[in-house]
mmCIF file of C-alpha atoms in Angstrom:
data_model
loop_
_atom_site.group_PDB
_atom_site.id
_atom_site.type_symbol
_atom_site.label_atom_id
_atom_site.label_comp_id
_atom_site.label_asym_id
_atom_site.label_seq_id
_atom_site.Cartn_x
_atom_site.Cartn_y
_atom_site.Cartn_z
ATOM 1 C CA MET A 76 -41.226 24.672 -59.766
ATOM 2 C CA ILE A 77 -38.883 27.502 -58.953
ATOM 3 C CA ASP A 78 -39.481 31.183 -59.467
ATOM 4 C CA PRO A 79 -36.423 32.664 -61.249
ATOM 5 C CA ALA A 80 -37.649 36.157 -60.875
ATOM 6 C CA GLN A 81 -37.718 35.777 -57.105
ATOM 7 C CA LEU A 82 -34.336 33.969 -56.987
ATOM 8 C CA ARG A 83 -32.688 36.684 -59.179
ATOM 9 C CA LYS A 84 -33.078 39.043 -56.051
ATOM 10 C CA ASP A 85 -30.442 36.902 -54.304
ATOM 11 C CA PHE A 86 -27.810 37.476 -57.016
ATOM 12 C CA PRO A 87 -26.593 41.189 -57.009
ATOM 13 C CA ALA A 88 -24.442 40.786 -60.125
ATOM 14 C CA LEU A 89 -27.643 40.217 -62.208
ATOM 15 C CA ASP A 90 -29.062 43.550 -61.313
ATOM 16 C CA GLN A 91 -27.061 45.662 -63.719
ATOM 17 C CA GLN A 92 -27.002 47.021 -67.175
ATOM 18 C CA VAL A 93 -24.449 46.201 -69.889
ATOM 19 C CA ASN A 94 -24.120 48.681 -72.770
ATOM 20 C CA GLY A 95 -27.441 50.184 -71.830
ATOM 21 C CA HIS A 96 -29.340 46.930 -71.737
ATOM 22 C CA PRO A 97 -30.404 44.769 -68.713
ATOM 23 C CA LEU A 98 -27.807 41.986 -68.306
ATOM 24 C CA VAL A 99 -28.772 38.597 -69.646
ATOM 25 C CA TYR A 100 -26.189 36.259 -68.147
ATOM 26 C CA LEU A 101 -25.939 33.065 -70.263
ATOM 27 C CA ASP A 102 -22.385 31.932 -69.421
ATOM 28 C CA ASN A 103 -23.210 29.678 -66.507
ATOM 29 C CA ALA A 104 -21.268 26.664 -67.806
ATOM 30 C CA ALA A 105 -18.137 28.873 -67.487
ATOM 31 C CA THR A 106 -19.071 30.041 -63.981
ATOM 32 C CA THR A 107 -22.337 30.788 -62.168
ATOM 33 C CA GLN A 108 -23.190 34.023 -60.375
ATOM 34 C CA LYS A 109 -23.024 34.011 -56.521
ATOM 35 C CA PRO A 110 -25.940 34.587 -54.175
ATOM 36 C CA LEU A 111 -25.708 36.933 -51.222
ATOM 37 C CA ALA A 112 -25.507 33.966 -48.834
ATOM 38 C CA VAL A 113 -22.207 33.014 -50.374
ATOM 39 C CA ILE A 114 -20.914 36.623 -50.418
ATOM 40 C CA ASN A 115 -21.920 37.066 -46.853
ATOM 41 C CA ALA A 116 -20.203 33.925 -45.747
ATOM 42 C CA LEU A 117 -16.972 35.135 -47.225
ATOM 43 C CA ASP A 118 -17.393 38.564 -45.622
ATOM 44 C CA HIS A 119 -18.109 37.096 -42.223
ATOM 45 C CA TYR A 120 -15.038 34.810 -42.269
ATOM 46 C CA TYR A 121 -12.672 37.630 -43.178
ATOM 47 C CA ARG A 122 -14.303 40.079 -40.752
ATOM 48 C CA ARG A 123 -14.672 37.798 -37.759
ATOM 49 C CA ASP A 124 -12.954 34.387 -38.054
ATOM 50 C CA ASN A 125 -9.800 34.968 -40.249
ATOM 51 C CA SER A 126 -7.252 32.526 -38.924
ATOM 52 C CA ASN A 127 -5.384 29.455 -39.983
ATOM 53 C CA VAL A 128 -6.994 26.112 -39.333
ATOM 54 C CA HIS A 129 -5.990 22.956 -37.380
ATOM 55 C CA ARG A 130 -2.854 24.570 -35.928
ATOM 56 C CA GLY A 131 -4.014 27.112 -33.538
ATOM 57 C CA LEU A 132 -5.563 26.854 -29.995
ATOM 58 C CA HIS A 133 -7.018 30.394 -29.865
ATOM 59 C CA GLU A 134 -10.674 31.215 -30.437
ATOM 60 C CA LEU A 135 -10.394 32.473 -34.006
ATOM 61 C CA SER A 136 -8.519 29.331 -35.150
ATOM 62 C CA ASN A 137 -11.034 27.134 -33.326
ATOM 63 C CA ARG A 138 -13.921 28.817 -35.156
ATOM 64 C CA ALA A 139 -12.188 28.706 -38.521
ATOM 65 C CA THR A 140 -11.270 25.041 -38.028
ATOM 66 C CA ALA A 141 -14.821 24.131 -37.086
ATOM 67 C CA ALA A 142 -16.297 25.969 -40.064
ATOM 68 C CA TYR A 143 -13.703 24.493 -42.461
ATOM 69 C CA GLU A 144 -14.324 20.917 -41.340
ATOM 70 C CA HIS A 145 -18.090 21.502 -41.335
ATOM 71 C CA ALA A 146 -17.698 22.386 -45.013
ATOM 72 C CA ARG A 147 -16.202 18.979 -45.573
ATOM 73 C CA VAL A 148 -19.042 17.314 -43.772
ATOM 74 C CA ARG A 149 -21.470 19.396 -45.817
ATOM 75 C CA ALA A 150 -19.787 18.328 -49.043
ATOM 76 C CA ALA A 151 -20.096 14.681 -48.057
ATOM 77 C CA GLN A 152 -23.779 15.192 -47.354
ATOM 78 C CA PHE A 153 -24.262 17.036 -50.667
ATOM 79 C CA VAL A 154 -23.075 14.067 -52.708
ATOM 80 C CA ASN A 155 -24.133 11.412 -50.122
ATOM 81 C CA ALA A 156 -20.658 10.149 -49.410
ATOM 82 C CA ALA A 157 -20.488 7.512 -46.725
ATOM 83 C CA ASP A 158 -17.861 9.464 -44.774
ATOM 84 C CA ALA A 159 -16.515 13.014 -44.612
ATOM 85 C CA ASP A 160 -13.068 11.563 -44.946
ATOM 86 C CA GLU A 161 -13.903 10.732 -48.556
ATOM 87 C CA ILE A 162 -13.880 14.379 -49.392
ATOM 88 C CA VAL A 163 -10.650 16.129 -50.410
ATOM 89 C CA PHE A 164 -10.746 19.874 -50.955
ATOM 90 C CA THR A 165 -9.182 21.030 -54.213
ATOM 91 C CA ARG A 166 -8.993 24.121 -56.346
ATOM 92 C CA GLY A 167 -11.704 22.572 -58.570
ATOM 93 C CA THR A 168 -12.506 19.789 -60.948
ATOM 94 C CA THR A 169 -9.215 20.172 -62.852
ATOM 95 C CA GLU A 170 -7.077 19.769 -59.736
ATOM 96 C CA GLY A 171 -9.141 16.789 -58.618
ATOM 97 C CA LEU A 172 -8.572 15.009 -61.820
ATOM 98 C CA ASN A 173 -4.910 15.712 -61.765
ATOM 99 C CA LEU A 174 -4.775 14.433 -58.168
ATOM 100 C CA ILE A 175 -6.148 11.049 -59.312
ATOM 101 C CA ALA A 176 -3.750 10.892 -62.300
ATOM 102 C CA ASN A 177 -0.767 11.666 -60.138
ATOM 103 C CA THR A 178 -1.676 9.388 -57.241
ATOM 104 C CA TRP A 179 -3.832 6.526 -58.311
ATOM 105 C CA GLY A 180 -2.364 6.685 -61.809
ATOM 106 C CA ALA A 181 1.215 6.700 -60.490
ATOM 107 C CA VAL A 182 0.588 3.474 -58.542
ATOM 108 C CA ASN A 183 -1.680 1.579 -60.820
ATOM 109 C CA ILE A 184 -0.954 2.593 -64.480
ATOM 110 C CA SER A 185 2.080 1.039 -66.223
ATOM 111 C CA ALA A 186 3.247 0.171 -69.709
ATOM 112 C CA GLY A 187 0.703 -1.637 -71.863
ATOM 113 C CA ASP A 188 -2.287 -0.475 -69.735
ATOM 114 C CA GLU A 189 -5.132 1.520 -71.292
ATOM 115 C CA ILE A 190 -7.133 4.557 -70.041
ATOM 116 C CA LEU A 191 -10.586 4.949 -71.520
ATOM 117 C CA LEU A 192 -12.123 8.400 -72.089
ATOM 118 C CA THR A 193 -14.851 9.759 -74.372
ATOM 119 C CA GLU A 194 -14.377 12.060 -77.316
ATOM 120 C CA ALA A 195 -16.537 14.605 -75.466
ATOM 121 C CA GLU A 196 -14.076 15.313 -72.699
ATOM 122 C CA HIS A 197 -13.077 18.753 -71.510
ATOM 123 C CA HIS A 198 -9.361 19.385 -71.646
ATOM 124 C CA SER A 199 -9.345 19.018 -67.851
ATOM 125 C CA ASN A 200 -10.337 15.388 -68.288
ATOM 126 C CA LEU A 201 -7.993 14.762 -71.243
ATOM 127 C CA ILE A 202 -4.645 16.345 -70.574
ATOM 128 C CA PRO A 203 -3.983 14.785 -67.169
ATOM 129 C CA TRP A 204 -4.475 11.341 -68.650
ATOM 130 C CA GLN A 205 -2.355 12.232 -71.691
ATOM 131 C CA LEU A 206 0.511 13.173 -69.387
ATOM 132 C CA LEU A 207 -0.011 10.032 -67.342
ATOM 133 C CA ALA A 208 -0.073 7.828 -70.470
ATOM 134 C CA GLN A 209 3.125 9.463 -71.713
ATOM 135 C CA ARG A 210 4.975 8.904 -68.369
ATOM 136 C CA ALA A 211 3.822 5.336 -67.924
ATOM 137 C CA GLY A 212 3.851 4.052 -71.494
ATOM 138 C CA ALA A 213 0.121 3.480 -71.445
ATOM 139 C CA ARG A 214 -2.412 4.039 -74.171
ATOM 140 C CA LEU A 215 -5.519 6.322 -74.347
ATOM 141 C CA ARG A 216 -8.695 4.953 -75.967
ATOM 142 C CA PHE A 217 -11.840 6.899 -76.757
ATOM 143 C CA VAL A 218 -15.591 6.164 -76.890
ATOM 144 C CA PRO A 219 -16.606 7.913 -80.139
ATOM 145 C CA VAL A 220 -19.117 10.738 -80.505
ATOM 146 C CA ARG A 221 -21.310 9.989 -83.579
ATOM 147 C CA SER A 222 -23.656 12.301 -85.470
ATOM 148 C CA GLY A 223 -26.852 10.981 -86.840
ATOM 149 C CA ALA A 224 -30.586 11.161 -86.701
ATOM 150 C CA ASP A 225 -30.482 11.731 -82.931
ATOM 151 C CA GLY A 226 -27.939 14.486 -83.135
ATOM 152 C CA ASP A 227 -24.522 14.350 -81.638
ATOM 153 C CA THR A 228 -24.423 11.402 -79.140
ATOM 154 C CA LEU A 229 -22.027 8.963 -77.634
ATOM 155 C CA ASP A 230 -21.605 5.521 -79.375
ATOM 156 C CA LEU A 231 -22.842 3.225 -76.571
ATOM 157 C CA ASP A 232 -22.217 0.107 -78.594
ATOM 158 C CA ALA A 233 -18.535 1.033 -78.876
ATOM 159 C CA LEU A 234 -18.458 1.781 -75.121
ATOM 160 C CA GLU A 235 -19.481 -1.832 -74.360
ATOM 161 C CA LYS A 236 -16.688 -3.152 -76.559
ATOM 162 C CA LEU A 237 -13.989 -0.751 -75.392
ATOM 163 C CA LEU A 238 -14.675 -1.068 -71.664
ATOM 164 C CA ALA A 239 -12.561 -4.204 -71.136
ATOM 165 C CA PRO A 240 -8.971 -5.120 -70.223
ATOM 166 C CA PRO A 241 -6.296 -3.841 -70.673
ATOM 167 C CA VAL A 242 -8.387 -0.740 -69.696
ATOM 168 C CA LYS A 243 -7.657 0.042 -66.068
ATOM 169 C CA LEU A 244 -9.525 3.332 -65.650
ATOM 170 C CA PHE A 245 -12.595 4.883 -67.316
ATOM 171 C CA SER A 246 -12.923 8.670 -66.811
ATOM 172 C CA PHE A 247 -15.896 10.428 -68.371
ATOM 173 C CA VAL A 248 -17.839 13.615 -68.263
ATOM 174 C CA HIS A 249 -21.267 13.491 -66.584
ATOM 175 C CA VAL A 250 -22.651 16.463 -68.576
ATOM 176 C CA SER A 251 -20.860 17.754 -71.691
ATOM 177 C CA ASN A 252 -20.129 21.464 -71.508
ATOM 178 C CA THR A 253 -20.433 21.674 -75.316
ATOM 179 C CA LEU A 254 -22.940 19.011 -76.389
ATOM 180 C CA ALA A 255 -25.454 19.307 -73.549
ATOM 181 C CA LEU A 256 -25.190 15.527 -73.536
ATOM 182 C CA VAL A 257 -26.100 13.882 -70.177
ATOM 183 C CA ASN A 258 -24.274 10.546 -69.795
ATOM 184 C CA ASN A 259 -25.846 7.650 -67.893
ATOM 185 C CA ALA A 260 -23.196 7.808 -65.169
ATOM 186 C CA LYS A 261 -24.763 5.072 -63.050
ATOM 187 C CA LYS A 262 -24.751 2.602 -65.939
ATOM 188 C CA PHE A 263 -21.211 3.538 -66.988
ATOM 189 C CA CYS A 264 -19.955 3.051 -63.448
ATOM 190 C CA ALA A 265 -21.745 -0.303 -63.121
ATOM 191 C CA LEU A 266 -20.146 -1.566 -66.383
ATOM 192 C CA ALA A 267 -16.792 -0.492 -65.209
ATOM 193 C CA ARG A 268 -17.175 -2.151 -61.804
ATOM 194 C CA GLN A 269 -18.268 -5.425 -63.389
ATOM 195 C CA ARG A 270 -15.043 -5.458 -65.312
ATOM 196 C CA GLY A 271 -12.764 -4.472 -62.430
ATOM 197 C CA ILE A 272 -12.140 -0.951 -63.955
ATOM 198 C CA VAL A 273 -11.915 2.086 -61.801
ATOM 199 C CA SER A 274 -14.430 4.858 -62.635
ATOM 200 C CA VAL A 275 -13.938 8.634 -62.538
ATOM 201 C CA ILE A 276 -16.716 11.178 -63.088
ATOM 202 C CA ASP A 277 -16.031 14.784 -64.218
ATOM 203 C CA ALA A 278 -19.083 16.331 -62.568
ATOM 204 C CA ALA A 279 -18.267 19.980 -63.174
ATOM 205 C CA GLN A 280 -21.361 20.636 -65.235
ATOM 206 C CA SER A 281 -23.767 18.487 -63.223
ATOM 207 C CA ILE A 282 -22.899 19.530 -59.654
ATOM 208 C CA GLY A 283 -25.387 22.081 -58.424
ATOM 209 C CA HIS A 284 -27.698 21.474 -61.406
ATOM 210 C CA ARG A 285 -29.158 18.134 -60.233
ATOM 211 C CA PRO A 286 -28.967 15.735 -57.287
ATOM 212 C CA LEU A 287 -25.772 13.702 -57.156
ATOM 213 C CA ASP A 288 -25.484 10.587 -55.057
ATOM 214 C CA VAL A 289 -22.047 8.951 -55.333
ATOM 215 C CA ARG A 290 -23.220 5.763 -53.614
ATOM 216 C CA ASP A 291 -26.109 5.381 -56.020
ATOM 217 C CA LEU A 292 -23.868 6.239 -59.017
ATOM 218 C CA GLY A 293 -21.344 3.633 -57.819
ATOM 219 C CA CYS A 294 -18.352 5.712 -58.935
ATOM 220 C CA ASP A 295 -14.840 5.385 -57.448
ATOM 221 C CA PHE A 296 -14.024 9.034 -57.871
ATOM 222 C CA LEU A 297 -15.938 12.225 -58.604
ATOM 223 C CA SER A 298 -14.529 15.657 -59.056
ATOM 224 C CA VAL A 299 -16.418 18.992 -58.876
ATOM 225 C CA SER A 300 -15.863 22.803 -58.952
ATOM 226 C CA GLY A 301 -17.515 25.155 -56.481
ATOM 227 C CA HIS A 302 -17.777 28.035 -58.906
ATOM 228 C CA LYS A 303 -20.043 26.038 -61.181
ATOM 229 C CA MET A 304 -22.579 25.675 -58.348
ATOM 230 C CA ALA A 305 -22.962 29.224 -57.026
ATOM 231 C CA GLY A 306 -19.864 28.971 -54.924
ATOM 232 C CA PRO A 307 -16.578 30.885 -55.171
ATOM 233 C CA THR A 308 -13.767 30.293 -57.615
ATOM 234 C CA GLY A 309 -10.618 28.424 -56.530
ATOM 235 C CA ILE A 310 -12.482 25.737 -54.447
ATOM 236 C CA GLY A 311 -13.895 22.342 -55.260
ATOM 237 C CA PHE A 312 -13.603 18.871 -53.933
ATOM 238 C CA LEU A 313 -12.800 15.370 -54.958
ATOM 239 C CA TYR A 314 -14.815 12.453 -53.745
ATOM 240 C CA GLY A 315 -12.955 9.183 -53.510
ATOM 241 C CA ARG A 316 -14.030 5.835 -52.014
ATOM 242 C CA LYS A 317 -12.308 5.622 -48.649
ATOM 243 C CA GLU A 318 -10.589 2.345 -49.322
ATOM 244 C CA LEU A 319 -9.077 3.740 -52.505
ATOM 245 C CA LEU A 320 -7.964 7.047 -50.934
ATOM 246 C CA GLU A 321 -6.266 5.203 -48.049
ATOM 247 C CA GLN A 322 -4.077 3.286 -50.573
ATOM 248 C CA LEU A 323 -2.807 6.451 -52.335
ATOM 249 C CA PRO A 324 0.457 8.341 -51.735
ATOM 250 C CA PRO A 325 0.304 12.139 -51.231
ATOM 251 C CA TRP A 326 0.846 14.146 -54.316
ATOM 252 C CA GLN A 327 2.173 17.394 -52.746
ATOM 253 C CA GLY A 328 4.370 17.801 -49.760
ATOM 254 C CA GLY A 329 4.414 20.383 -47.027
ATOM 255 C CA GLY A 330 2.901 21.291 -43.748
ATOM 256 C CA GLU A 331 -0.400 19.988 -42.426
ATOM 257 C CA MET A 332 -0.270 16.600 -44.171
ATOM 258 C CA LEU A 333 2.259 15.034 -41.764
ATOM 259 C CA ASP A 334 1.894 12.966 -38.729
ATOM 260 C CA SER A 335 5.598 13.185 -38.030
ATOM 261 C CA THR A 336 8.874 13.688 -39.855
ATOM 262 C CA THR A 337 12.595 13.600 -39.540
ATOM 263 C CA TYR A 338 15.222 15.064 -41.755
ATOM 264 C CA GLU A 339 15.155 11.875 -43.826
ATOM 265 C CA THR A 340 11.639 10.356 -43.682
ATOM 266 C CA ALA A 341 8.045 11.399 -43.071
ATOM 267 C CA LYS A 342 4.849 9.672 -41.878
ATOM 268 C CA PHE A 343 1.737 11.063 -43.534
ATOM 269 C CA LYS A 344 -1.662 11.723 -42.103
ATOM 270 C CA PRO A 345 -4.504 9.477 -43.348
ATOM 271 C CA ALA A 346 -6.831 10.646 -46.160
ATOM 272 C CA PRO A 347 -8.078 13.215 -46.766
ATOM 273 C CA HIS A 348 -5.566 15.410 -44.974
ATOM 274 C CA ARG A 349 -2.521 13.775 -46.709
ATOM 275 C CA PHE A 350 -3.770 15.362 -49.926
ATOM 276 C CA GLU A 351 -4.129 18.898 -48.502
ATOM 277 C CA ALA A 352 -0.634 20.139 -48.040
ATOM 278 C CA GLY A 353 -0.199 23.697 -46.781
ATOM 279 C CA THR A 354 -2.704 26.280 -45.718
ATOM 280 C CA PRO A 355 -5.952 25.400 -47.431
ATOM 281 C CA ASN A 356 -8.504 27.682 -49.077
ATOM 282 C CA ILE A 357 -10.367 28.243 -45.827
ATOM 283 C CA ALA A 358 -12.683 31.111 -46.758
ATOM 284 C CA ASP A 359 -13.792 29.615 -50.035
ATOM 285 C CA ALA A 360 -14.510 26.177 -48.481
ATOM 286 C CA ILE A 361 -16.723 27.851 -45.888
ATOM 287 C CA ALA A 362 -18.486 29.844 -48.612
ATOM 288 C CA LEU A 363 -18.978 26.718 -50.719
ATOM 289 C CA SER A 364 -20.745 25.253 -47.712
ATOM 290 C CA ALA A 365 -23.110 28.289 -47.836
ATOM 291 C CA ALA A 366 -23.630 27.690 -51.600
ATOM 292 C CA MET A 367 -24.662 24.023 -50.936
ATOM 293 C CA ASP A 368 -27.105 25.187 -48.257
ATOM 294 C CA TYR A 369 -28.608 27.683 -50.682
ATOM 295 C CA LEU A 370 -28.989 25.198 -53.474
ATOM 296 C CA ASP A 371 -30.648 22.597 -51.197
ATOM 297 C CA ALA A 372 -33.002 25.286 -49.960
ATOM 298 C CA VAL A 373 -34.080 25.938 -53.516
ATOM 299 C CA GLY A 374 -34.165 22.197 -54.235
ATOM 300 C CA ARG A 375 -31.895 20.416 -56.683
ATOM 301 C CA ASP A 376 -34.695 18.425 -58.243
ATOM 302 C CA ALA A 377 -36.488 21.742 -58.946
ATOM 303 C CA ILE A 378 -33.303 23.164 -60.385
ATOM 304 C CA ALA A 379 -32.895 20.152 -62.665
ATOM 305 C CA ASP A 380 -36.461 20.472 -63.838
ATOM 306 C CA HIS A 381 -36.019 24.158 -64.504
ATOM 307 C CA ASP A 382 -32.748 23.422 -66.503
ATOM 308 C CA ALA A 383 -34.516 20.807 -68.583
ATOM 309 C CA ARG A 384 -37.497 23.009 -69.369
ATOM 310 C CA LEU A 385 -35.356 26.000 -70.315
ATOM 311 C CA SER A 386 -33.010 23.869 -72.378
ATOM 312 C CA ALA A 387 -35.874 22.273 -74.327
ATOM 313 C CA TYR A 388 -37.387 25.747 -74.961
ATOM 314 C CA ALA A 389 -34.064 27.101 -76.104
ATOM 315 C CA TYR A 390 -33.472 24.121 -78.431
ATOM 316 C CA GLU A 391 -36.904 24.645 -79.961
ATOM 317 C CA LYS A 392 -36.503 28.503 -80.214
ATOM 318 C CA LEU A 393 -33.006 28.533 -81.553
ATOM 319 C CA GLY A 394 -33.553 25.470 -83.719
ATOM 320 C CA ALA A 395 -36.256 27.331 -85.550
ATOM 321 C CA LEU A 396 -33.592 29.776 -86.880
ATOM 322 C CA ASP A 397 -32.427 28.164 -90.146
ATOM 323 C CA PHE A 398 -29.039 29.911 -89.981
ATOM 324 C CA LEU A 399 -28.024 28.053 -86.801
ATOM 325 C CA ARG A 400 -26.562 24.591 -86.343
ATOM 326 C CA ILE A 401 -27.283 23.242 -82.861
ATOM 327 C CA LEU A 402 -24.717 20.826 -81.474
ATOM 328 C CA GLY A 403 -25.531 17.861 -79.250
ATOM 329 C CA PRO A 404 -28.441 15.369 -78.935
ATOM 330 C CA LYS A 405 -31.988 16.202 -79.912
ATOM 331 C CA SER A 406 -33.521 15.137 -76.614
ATOM 332 C CA GLY A 407 -32.544 14.713 -72.955
ATOM 333 C CA ARG A 408 -30.391 17.728 -73.047
ATOM 334 C CA ALA A 409 -28.725 19.541 -70.150
ATOM 335 C CA GLY A 410 -29.119 23.281 -69.533
ATOM 336 C CA LEU A 411 -27.106 24.697 -72.394
ATOM 337 C CA THR A 412 -27.262 25.244 -76.150
ATOM 338 C CA THR A 413 -24.162 25.400 -78.293
ATOM 339 C CA PHE A 414 -24.598 26.578 -81.830
ATOM 340 C CA VAL A 415 -22.731 27.610 -85.046
ATOM 341 C CA MET A 416 -24.078 30.522 -87.037
ATOM 342 C CA SER A 417 -23.584 30.010 -90.778
ATOM 343 C CA GLY A 418 -21.165 32.638 -92.248
ATOM 344 C CA VAL A 419 -20.405 34.354 -88.911
ATOM 345 C CA HIS A 420 -17.528 33.389 -86.552
ATOM 346 C CA ALA A 421 -18.520 32.537 -83.015
ATOM 347 C CA HIS A 422 -16.342 35.239 -81.571
ATOM 348 C CA ASP A 423 -18.186 37.848 -83.652
ATOM 349 C CA VAL A 424 -21.509 36.397 -82.465
ATOM 350 C CA VAL A 425 -20.395 36.751 -78.846
ATOM 351 C CA GLU A 426 -18.968 40.268 -79.198
ATOM 352 C CA MET A 427 -22.199 41.399 -80.964
ATOM 353 C CA ALA A 428 -24.345 39.779 -78.308
ATOM 354 C CA ASN A 429 -22.469 41.648 -75.642
ATOM 355 C CA ILE A 430 -23.486 44.989 -77.338
ATOM 356 C CA PHE A 431 -27.003 44.007 -76.495
ATOM 357 C CA GLY A 432 -26.178 43.029 -72.920
ATOM 358 C CA ILE A 433 -26.099 39.268 -73.394
ATOM 359 C CA ALA A 434 -23.177 37.263 -71.993
ATOM 360 C CA LEU A 435 -22.380 34.177 -74.111
ATOM 361 C CA ARG A 436 -19.279 32.109 -74.481
ATOM 362 C CA GLY A 437 -17.501 31.616 -77.823
ATOM 363 C CA GLY A 438 -14.631 29.341 -79.008
ATOM 364 C CA HIS A 439 -13.855 25.641 -78.637
ATOM 365 C CA HIS A 440 -14.922 25.517 -75.003
ATOM 366 C CA CYS A 441 -11.869 23.455 -74.036
ATOM 367 C CA ASN A 442 -13.198 20.708 -76.357
ATOM 368 C CA GLN A 443 -10.765 21.297 -79.181
ATOM 369 C CA PRO A 444 -10.425 17.746 -80.555
ATOM 370 C CA LEU A 445 -14.266 17.308 -80.363
ATOM 371 C CA MET A 446 -14.952 20.509 -82.164
ATOM 372 C CA LYS A 447 -12.578 19.598 -84.915
ATOM 373 C CA LYS A 448 -14.290 16.241 -85.360
ATOM 374 C CA LEU A 449 -17.662 18.030 -85.612
ATOM 375 C CA ASN A 450 -16.189 20.382 -88.165
ATOM 376 C CA ALA A 451 -16.983 23.329 -85.927
ATOM 377 C CA PRO A 452 -13.661 24.964 -84.945
ATOM 378 C CA ALA A 453 -15.573 27.572 -82.980
ATOM 379 C CA SER A 454 -19.162 27.828 -81.681
ATOM 380 C CA ALA A 455 -21.188 30.073 -79.378
ATOM 381 C CA ARG A 456 -22.759 28.712 -76.226
ATOM 382 C CA ALA A 457 -25.710 29.834 -74.100
ATOM 383 C CA SER A 458 -25.797 28.109 -70.686
ATOM 384 C CA PHE A 459 -28.581 28.379 -68.140
ATOM 385 C CA TYR A 460 -29.028 28.281 -64.409
ATOM 386 C CA LEU A 461 -31.777 28.633 -61.872
ATOM 387 C CA TYR A 462 -32.137 32.396 -62.341
ATOM 388 C CA ASN A 463 -32.559 32.435 -66.098
ATOM 389 C CA THR A 464 -35.931 32.779 -67.801
ATOM 390 C CA ALA A 465 -37.751 31.952 -71.068
ATOM 391 C CA ALA A 466 -37.953 35.658 -71.668
ATOM 392 C CA GLU A 467 -34.089 35.780 -71.771
ATOM 393 C CA VAL A 468 -34.088 32.919 -74.351
ATOM 394 C CA ASP A 469 -36.521 34.972 -76.453
ATOM 395 C CA ARG A 470 -34.259 38.012 -76.159
ATOM 396 C CA LEU A 471 -31.269 35.842 -77.268
ATOM 397 C CA ALA A 472 -33.140 34.544 -80.322
ATOM 398 C CA GLU A 473 -34.176 38.104 -81.275
ATOM 399 C CA THR A 474 -30.537 39.264 -80.879
ATOM 400 C CA LEU A 475 -29.244 36.372 -82.993
ATOM 401 C CA VAL A 476 -31.565 37.428 -85.887
ATOM 402 C CA LYS A 477 -30.163 40.927 -85.604
ATOM 403 C CA ILE A 478 -26.616 39.653 -85.630
ATOM 404 C CA LYS A 479 -27.238 37.534 -88.734
ATOM 405 C CA GLN A 480 -28.876 40.444 -90.508
ATOM 406 C CA TYR A 481 -25.915 42.712 -89.678
ATOM 407 C CA PHE A 482 -23.368 40.255 -91.180
ATOM 408 C CA THR A 483 -25.500 39.569 -94.325
ATOM 409 C CA ARG A 484 -26.691 43.092 -95.163
#
């Protein structure tokens, strides 16, 4: 088990007051706070090693290149990729998913094909496929979310029926940022592989919260964001099986991704460099490597256990408040709790919570179609990480009672 009180000392942003109250930061599904190890890595790069990578022969460029490419190796180790060349640096999960849609999709999706998603997808794993389907004349299909005795869950019977030709690609969220639903990614990928369907995992909410092993999962692609795993914003990476990446055309053109060029034609570098045109986000890649070191030092199994314990406690504590509707499944939940307060808009809940120093998220959480289906146009969300405590959940519950009393007095 981890000691959140001890770990909090590594996160300077948590040691502050908001509106006269100690900060309770419960917006980790939007972005996590950053430990000193990550902040120091950024500081060191800009103070000592600031230079462009791959192109220079001087000492600063050599050091920057070594650190940048080490970050690629570190990312491969973090998800147990077979080769560092299976890691493409991106701005985050969104860019990784767009990269697949604009490369693999451009080559492999045509009129009459189908792309399978779930109704629980973040807009980042919806809109790229919408655009691709519109360009190619393909069709989107969706695995339904159903509400019943087990709460809001995915219809697995429908999945089995839908996952069949003419579906060419199945892209799904590993952990729902609204429902706290944890999909059985290994099973989903195995089903897709059996049917000759390419699998894509949106791992934005699972990376940094639990161990991820792409070879065990059996996925073809997996996209993550650094800022969801204690790393900087503006950096992430896409894992792609090497044999697939090598078949794909570049999706942006510029320097650094070329072997050679004339005025008329170009020969591109092999993957992953053909997908990283221009000067990369060097500093943040290096700092992301520091974040991965930090998380592995804490232990991702321990983080997953802490998430599960805190989520179960929050579900019980907030579920006892009869004026709240908790979204998502009743068991096996990820580390977040999304709720609707009867008679009070989610934005009012979040603004009032802020008065008491509690950071929540309110709105549709980039799940607009899902929220409409659940008849919850807006909801509030508390999301947890390794530095959150049961005492903070207690403080949230007490504050929600005060908010409800304020709006019903």
